[in-house]
PDB file of C-alpha atoms in Angstrom:
ATOM      1  CA  UNK X 824     -10.384  16.510  -9.773  1.00 47.00           C
ATOM      2  CA  UNK X 825      -9.476  15.182 -13.047  1.00 47.00           C
ATOM      3  CA  UNK X 826      -7.682  18.402 -14.194  1.00 48.00           C
ATOM      4  CA  UNK X 827      -5.708  18.056 -10.920  1.00 48.00           C
ATOM      5  CA  UNK X 828      -4.249  14.890 -11.890  1.00 45.00           C
ATOM      6  CA  UNK X 829      -3.538  15.028 -15.308  1.00 43.00           C
ATOM      7  CA  UNK X 830      -0.331  16.806 -15.006  1.00 44.00           C
ATOM      8  CA  UNK X 831       0.656  14.009 -12.243  1.00 47.00           C
ATOM      9  CA  UNK X 832      -0.090  10.986 -14.834  1.00 45.00           C
ATOM     10  CA  UNK X 833       1.746  12.339 -17.246  1.00 42.00           C
ATOM     11  CA  UNK X 834       5.317  11.979 -14.983  1.00 42.00           C
ATOM     12  CA  UNK X 835       4.319   9.914 -12.565  1.00 46.00           C
ATOM     13  CA  UNK X 836       5.589   6.892 -14.399  1.00 45.00           C
ATOM     14  CA  UNK X 837       8.703   8.406 -15.060  1.00 41.00           C
ATOM     15  CA  UNK X 838       9.225   9.818 -11.276  1.00 48.00           C
ATOM     16  CA  UNK X 839       8.294   6.391  -9.855  1.00 48.00           C
ATOM     17  CA  UNK X 840      11.004   4.710 -11.982  1.00 46.00           C
ATOM     18  CA  UNK X 841      13.896   7.065 -10.777  1.00 48.00           C
ATOM     19  CA  UNK X 842      12.757   7.258  -7.169  1.00 47.00           C
ATOM     20  CA  UNK X 843      12.837   3.186  -7.176  1.00 48.00           C
ATOM     21  CA  UNK X 844      16.848   3.578  -8.504  1.00 46.00           C
ATOM     22  CA  UNK X 845      16.534   2.648 -11.844  1.00 38.00           C
ATOM     23  CA  UNK X 846      18.605   4.704 -14.596  1.00 34.00           C
ATOM     24  CA  UNK X 847      18.494   3.875 -18.119  1.00 33.00           C
ATOM     25  CA  UNK X 848      21.289   1.731 -19.477  1.00 33.00           C
ATOM     26  CA  UNK X 849      21.349   0.096 -15.744  1.00 35.00           C
ATOM     27  CA  UNK X 850      19.762  -3.138 -17.290  1.00 36.00           C
ATOM     28  CA  UNK X 851      18.679  -3.967 -20.377  1.00 34.00           C
ATOM     29  CA  UNK X 852      15.067  -2.037 -21.183  1.00 33.00           C
ATOM     30  CA  UNK X 853      12.718  -3.975 -22.564  1.00 35.00           C
ATOM     31  CA  UNK X 854      14.081  -7.236 -21.634  1.00 36.00           C
ATOM     32  CA  UNK X 855      10.719  -9.793 -20.815  1.00 37.00           C
ATOM     33  CA  UNK X 856      10.525 -10.615 -16.912  1.00 42.00           C
ATOM     34  CA  UNK X 857       9.149 -13.950 -17.884  1.00 43.00           C
ATOM     35  CA  UNK X 858      12.535 -14.931 -19.654  1.00 43.00           C
ATOM     36  CA  UNK X 859      14.808 -13.756 -17.338  1.00 39.00           C
ATOM     37  CA  UNK X 860      16.805 -16.235 -15.196  1.00 42.00           C
ATOM     38  CA  UNK X 861      15.322 -16.234 -11.561  1.00 40.00           C
ATOM     39  CA  UNK X 862      17.424 -18.446  -9.789  1.00 44.00           C
ATOM     40  CA  UNK X 863      18.035 -16.000  -7.380  1.00 57.00           C
ATOM     41  CA  UNK X 864      16.509 -12.591  -5.607  1.00 64.00           C
ATOM     42  CA  UNK X 865      18.666 -10.471  -7.325  1.00 78.00           C
ATOM     43  CA  UNK X 866      18.068 -11.907 -10.807  1.00 91.00           C
ATOM     44  CA  UNK X 867      14.257 -11.716 -10.071  1.00 92.00           C
ATOM     45  CA  UNK X 868      14.581  -8.209  -9.116  1.00 92.00           C
ATOM     46  CA  UNK X 869      16.750  -6.956 -12.217  1.00 94.00           C
ATOM     47  CA  UNK X 870      13.934  -8.861 -14.420  1.00 94.00           C
ATOM     48  CA  UNK X 871      11.593  -6.816 -12.567  1.00 94.00           C
ATOM     49  CA  UNK X 872      13.341  -3.442 -13.188  1.00 93.00           C
ATOM     50  CA  UNK X 873      14.158  -4.434 -16.886  1.00 94.00           C
ATOM     51  CA  UNK X 874      10.467  -4.750 -17.527  1.00 94.00           C
ATOM     52  CA  UNK X 875       9.581  -1.649 -15.744  1.00 94.00           C
ATOM     53  CA  UNK X 876      12.138   0.295 -17.946  1.00 93.00           C
ATOM     54  CA  UNK X 877      10.620  -1.524 -20.810  1.00 93.00           C
ATOM     55  CA  UNK X 878       7.194  -0.074 -19.649  1.00 93.00           C
ATOM     56  CA  UNK X 879       5.843  -3.954 -18.865  1.00 95.00           C
ATOM     57  CA  UNK X 880       4.544  -3.746 -15.534  1.00 95.00           C
ATOM     58  CA  UNK X 881       2.146  -6.856 -15.677  1.00 97.00           C
ATOM     59  CA  UNK X 882       5.915  -9.077 -16.477  1.00 96.00           C
ATOM     60  CA  UNK X 883       7.413  -6.467 -13.923  1.00 96.00           C
ATOM     61  CA  UNK X 884       5.162  -7.328 -11.336  1.00 97.00           C
ATOM     62  CA  UNK X 885       5.141 -10.958 -11.892  1.00 96.00           C
ATOM     63  CA  UNK X 886       9.043 -10.874 -11.533  1.00 96.00           C
ATOM     64  CA  UNK X 887       9.005  -8.921  -8.585  1.00 97.00           C
ATOM     65  CA  UNK X 888       6.499 -10.731  -6.128  1.00 97.00           C
ATOM     66  CA  UNK X 889       8.889 -13.774  -6.886  1.00 96.00           C
ATOM     67  CA  UNK X 890      11.923 -11.571  -5.707  1.00 95.00           C
ATOM     68  CA  UNK X 891       9.853 -10.245  -2.587  1.00 96.00           C
ATOM     69  CA  UNK X 892       8.782 -14.591  -1.839  1.00 95.00           C
ATOM     70  CA  UNK X 893      12.913 -15.290  -2.142  1.00 93.00           C
ATOM     71  CA  UNK X 894      13.926 -12.044  -0.301  1.00 92.00           C
ATOM     72  CA  UNK X 895      11.046 -10.802   1.740  1.00 94.00           C
ATOM     73  CA  UNK X 896      13.137  -8.133   3.729  1.00 95.00           C
ATOM     74  CA  UNK X 897      14.843  -6.345   0.748  1.00 95.00           C
ATOM     75  CA  UNK X 898      12.877  -3.140   0.933  1.00 96.00           C
ATOM     76  CA  UNK X 899      13.926  -1.776  -2.574  1.00 95.00           C
ATOM     77  CA  UNK X 900      11.912  -4.772  -4.003  1.00 96.00           C
ATOM     78  CA  UNK X 901       8.891  -3.861  -2.221  1.00 97.00           C
ATOM     79  CA  UNK X 902       9.540  -0.189  -3.553  1.00 96.00           C
ATOM     80  CA  UNK X 903      10.285  -1.776  -7.189  1.00 96.00           C
ATOM     81  CA  UNK X 904       6.934  -3.623  -6.689  1.00 97.00           C
ATOM     82  CA  UNK X 905       5.112  -0.770  -5.537  1.00 97.00           C
ATOM     83  CA  UNK X 906       6.213   1.110  -9.219  1.00 96.00           C
ATOM     84  CA  UNK X 907       4.919  -1.615 -10.912  1.00 96.00           C
ATOM     85  CA  UNK X 908       1.547  -1.963  -9.241  1.00 97.00           C
ATOM     86  CA  UNK X 909       1.229   2.281  -9.810  1.00 95.00           C
ATOM     87  CA  UNK X 910       1.904   1.776 -13.173  1.00 95.00           C
ATOM     88  CA  UNK X 911      -1.058  -0.819 -13.565  1.00 95.00           C
ATOM     89  CA  UNK X 912      -3.319   2.165 -11.548  1.00 95.00           C
ATOM     90  CA  UNK X 913      -3.397  -0.640  -8.640  1.00 96.00           C
ATOM     91  CA  UNK X 914      -2.591   2.638  -6.030  1.00 96.00           C
ATOM     92  CA  UNK X 915      -3.682   0.749  -2.948  1.00 97.00           C
ATOM     93  CA  UNK X 916      -1.749  -2.251  -3.043  1.00 98.00           C
ATOM     94  CA  UNK X 917       1.362  -0.008  -4.154  1.00 97.00           C
ATOM     95  CA  UNK X 918       1.349   2.255  -1.495  1.00 97.00           C
ATOM     96  CA  UNK X 919       1.350  -0.876   0.884  1.00 98.00           C
ATOM     97  CA  UNK X 920       3.924  -1.915  -0.551  1.00 98.00           C
ATOM     98  CA  UNK X 921       5.854   0.991  -0.355  1.00 97.00           C
ATOM     99  CA  UNK X 922       4.575   0.980   3.278  1.00 98.00           C
ATOM    100  CA  UNK X 923       5.923  -2.534   3.349  1.00 98.00           C
ATOM    101  CA  UNK X 924       9.034  -1.393   2.027  1.00 97.00           C
ATOM    102  CA  UNK X 925       9.809   1.670   5.143  1.00 97.00           C
ATOM    103  CA  UNK X 926       8.460  -0.829   7.775  1.00 97.00           C
ATOM    104  CA  UNK X 927      11.502  -2.589   6.927  1.00 97.00           C
ATOM    105  CA  UNK X 928      14.023   0.413   6.238  1.00 96.00           C
ATOM    106  CA  UNK X 929      12.246   3.775   7.435  1.00 93.00           C
ATOM    107  CA  UNK X 930      15.043   6.015   5.916  1.00 89.00           C
ATOM    108  CA  UNK X 931      14.277   4.433   2.562  1.00 92.00           C
ATOM    109  CA  UNK X 932      13.749   7.521   0.584  1.00 88.00           C
ATOM    110  CA  UNK X 933      12.834   5.881  -2.789  1.00 90.00           C
ATOM    111  CA  UNK X 934       9.869   4.228  -0.494  1.00 94.00           C
ATOM    112  CA  UNK X 935       8.847   7.453   0.964  1.00 92.00           C
ATOM    113  CA  UNK X 936       9.038   9.300  -2.442  1.00 92.00           C
ATOM    114  CA  UNK X 937       7.177   6.313  -4.068  1.00 94.00           C
ATOM    115  CA  UNK X 938       4.652   6.510  -1.474  1.00 96.00           C
ATOM    116  CA  UNK X 939       3.814  10.199  -1.549  1.00 94.00           C
ATOM    117  CA  UNK X 940       3.573  10.280  -5.515  1.00 92.00           C
ATOM    118  CA  UNK X 941       1.326   7.435  -4.954  1.00 95.00           C
ATOM    119  CA  UNK X 942      -0.673   8.878  -2.560  1.00 95.00           C
ATOM    120  CA  UNK X 943      -0.909  12.039  -4.799  1.00 92.00           C
ATOM    121  CA  UNK X 944      -2.068  10.387  -7.980  1.00 90.00           C
ATOM    122  CA  UNK X 945      -4.515   8.492  -5.903  1.00 93.00           C
ATOM    123  CA  UNK X 946      -6.228  11.691  -4.726  1.00 92.00           C
ATOM    124  CA  UNK X 947      -4.696  11.554  -1.016  1.00 94.00           C
ATOM    125  CA  UNK X 948      -2.488  15.131  -1.513  1.00 91.00           C
ATOM    126  CA  UNK X 949      -2.691  16.006   2.126  1.00 93.00           C
ATOM    127  CA  UNK X 950      -1.173  12.746   2.929  1.00 95.00           C
ATOM    128  CA  UNK X 951       1.313  12.791   0.865  1.00 93.00           C
ATOM    129  CA  UNK X 952       2.077  15.921   1.995  1.00 93.00           C
ATOM    130  CA  UNK X 953       2.558  14.708   5.149  1.00 92.00           C
ATOM    131  CA  UNK X 954       4.501  11.669   4.265  1.00 92.00           C
ATOM    132  CA  UNK X 955       7.041  13.931   2.260  1.00 90.00           C
ATOM    133  CA  UNK X 956       7.339  17.095   4.662  1.00 86.00           C
ATOM    134  CA  UNK X 957       9.507  15.338   7.272  1.00 83.00           C
ATOM    135  CA  UNK X 958      11.931  13.981   4.077  1.00 78.00           C
ATOM    136  CA  UNK X 959      12.007  17.276   2.656  1.00 73.00           C
ATOM    137  CA  UNK X 960      13.176  19.506   5.709  1.00 67.00           C
ATOM    138  CA  UNK X 961      16.363  17.743   6.266  1.00 62.00           C
ATOM    139  CA  UNK X 962      19.752  18.540   5.134  1.00 55.00           C
ATOM    140  CA  UNK X 963      20.112  15.839   2.767  1.00 58.00           C
ATOM    141  CA  UNK X 964      16.723  16.407   0.861  1.00 65.00           C
ATOM    142  CA  UNK X 965      17.378  16.278  -2.710  1.00 74.00           C
ATOM    143  CA  UNK X 966      15.636  17.953  -5.532  1.00 77.00           C
ATOM    144  CA  UNK X 967      13.262  15.120  -6.367  1.00 80.00           C
ATOM    145  CA  UNK X 968      12.136  15.323  -2.768  1.00 83.00           C
ATOM    146  CA  UNK X 969      11.184  19.033  -2.868  1.00 82.00           C
ATOM    147  CA  UNK X 970       9.699  18.344  -6.896  1.00 83.00           C
ATOM    148  CA  UNK X 971       7.513  15.763  -5.249  1.00 86.00           C
ATOM    149  CA  UNK X 972       6.639  17.754  -2.229  1.00 88.00           C
ATOM    150  CA  UNK X 973       5.368  20.433  -4.478  1.00 87.00           C
ATOM    151  CA  UNK X 974       3.549  18.241  -6.486  1.00 88.00           C
ATOM    152  CA  UNK X 975       1.662  17.149  -3.320  1.00 90.00           C
ATOM    153  CA  UNK X 976       1.275  20.411  -2.407  1.00 89.00           C
ATOM    154  CA  UNK X 977      -0.410  21.126  -5.593  1.00 87.00           C
ATOM    155  CA  UNK X 978      -2.771  18.363  -5.552  1.00 88.00           C
ATOM    156  CA  UNK X 979      -3.986  19.333  -2.530  1.00 89.00           C
ATOM    157  CA  UNK X 980      -4.843  22.770  -3.693  1.00 89.00           C
ATOM    158  CA  UNK X 981      -1.858  24.666  -2.430  1.00 88.00           C
ATOM    159  CA  UNK X 982      -0.602  26.163  -4.817  1.00 83.00           C
ATOM    160  CA  UNK X 983       1.386  28.955  -3.344  1.00 84.00           C
ATOM    161  CA  UNK X 984       3.370  26.267  -1.292  1.00 86.00           C
ATOM    162  CA  UNK X 985       3.922  24.551  -3.914  1.00 83.00           C
ATOM    163  CA  UNK X 986       4.978  27.570  -5.834  1.00 79.00           C
ATOM    164  CA  UNK X 987       7.131  28.562  -3.566  1.00 81.00           C
ATOM    165  CA  UNK X 988       9.093  25.596  -2.982  1.00 78.00           C
ATOM    166  CA  UNK X 989       9.883  25.516  -6.598  1.00 76.00           C
ATOM    167  CA  UNK X 990      11.323  28.855  -6.777  1.00 72.00           C
ATOM    168  CA  UNK X 991      14.669  28.206  -7.641  1.00 66.00           C
ATOM    169  CA  UNK X 992      13.818  25.457 -10.118  1.00 63.00           C
ATOM    170  CA  UNK X 993      11.172  27.602 -11.424  1.00 59.00           C
ATOM    171  CA  UNK X 994      13.549  29.965 -12.835  1.00 60.00           C
ATOM    172  CA  UNK X 995      13.533  34.053 -12.154  1.00 57.00           C
ATOM    173  CA  UNK X 996      11.628  36.837 -13.981  1.00 55.00           C
ATOM    174  CA  UNK X 997       8.990  35.927 -16.555  1.00 54.00           C
ATOM    175  CA  UNK X 998       9.988  32.523 -16.905  1.00 58.00           C
ATOM    176  CA  UNK X 999       9.608  31.859 -13.320  1.00 55.00           C
ATOM    177  CA  UNK X1000       6.250  33.707 -13.179  1.00 54.00           C
ATOM    178  CA  UNK X1001       4.724  32.063 -16.299  1.00 58.00           C
ATOM    179  CA  UNK X1002       6.313  28.279 -14.505  1.00 58.00           C
ATOM    180  CA  UNK X1003       4.302  29.268 -10.927  1.00 53.00           C
ATOM    181  CA  UNK X1004       1.122  30.052 -12.915  1.00 52.00           C
ATOM    182  CA  UNK X1005       1.637  26.526 -14.671  1.00 59.00           C
ATOM    183  CA  UNK X1006       1.915  25.508 -11.381  1.00 52.00           C
ATOM    184  CA  UNK X1007      -0.849  26.979  -9.972  1.00 51.00           C
ATOM    185  CA  UNK X1008      -2.894  25.820 -13.125  1.00 55.00           C
ATOM    186  CA  UNK X1009      -2.053  22.043 -12.335  1.00 52.00           C
ATOM    187  CA  UNK X1010      -3.429  22.635  -8.513  1.00 46.00           C
ATOM    188  CA  UNK X1011      -7.160  23.405  -9.762  1.00 45.00           C
TER     189      UNK X1011
END
């Protein structure tokens, strides 16, 4: 089980941050959340996002909890809070936060991707597959969704479906074969 999740644990923080809509340069990376003005929900959310980008999940959680209190109907804030909780290894709480975001906006792709990654990391690959399959089948499904679904398939032990889904990204020829082999190893 640990061998299967090690590759996932390596990429999870970066992938979760990307799914939450954070982009390098979008906020001052490393800015401490506690010192950020918290006059408005957007300020608290920005402070949480900055703390996440700086790798400070504890301060991010504090800022994002303030933002959720001030604006409980914002699905993006709930999703970001889930990222902070996931980064601390508190997957059940993170999943509850992602589910709250989806209850507020069932089309929030970031929250759905984050939920699936959290489920994958916590050993619930099959449930992660069920969360992402409907989204991945859509015409507007991006590469990130397909990639996350492939990770979920691998975590669920289905390396064949994972490799098939990732075939375009794995490349062709010998390189593609090596990449597919690595993906299969990650799922064992």
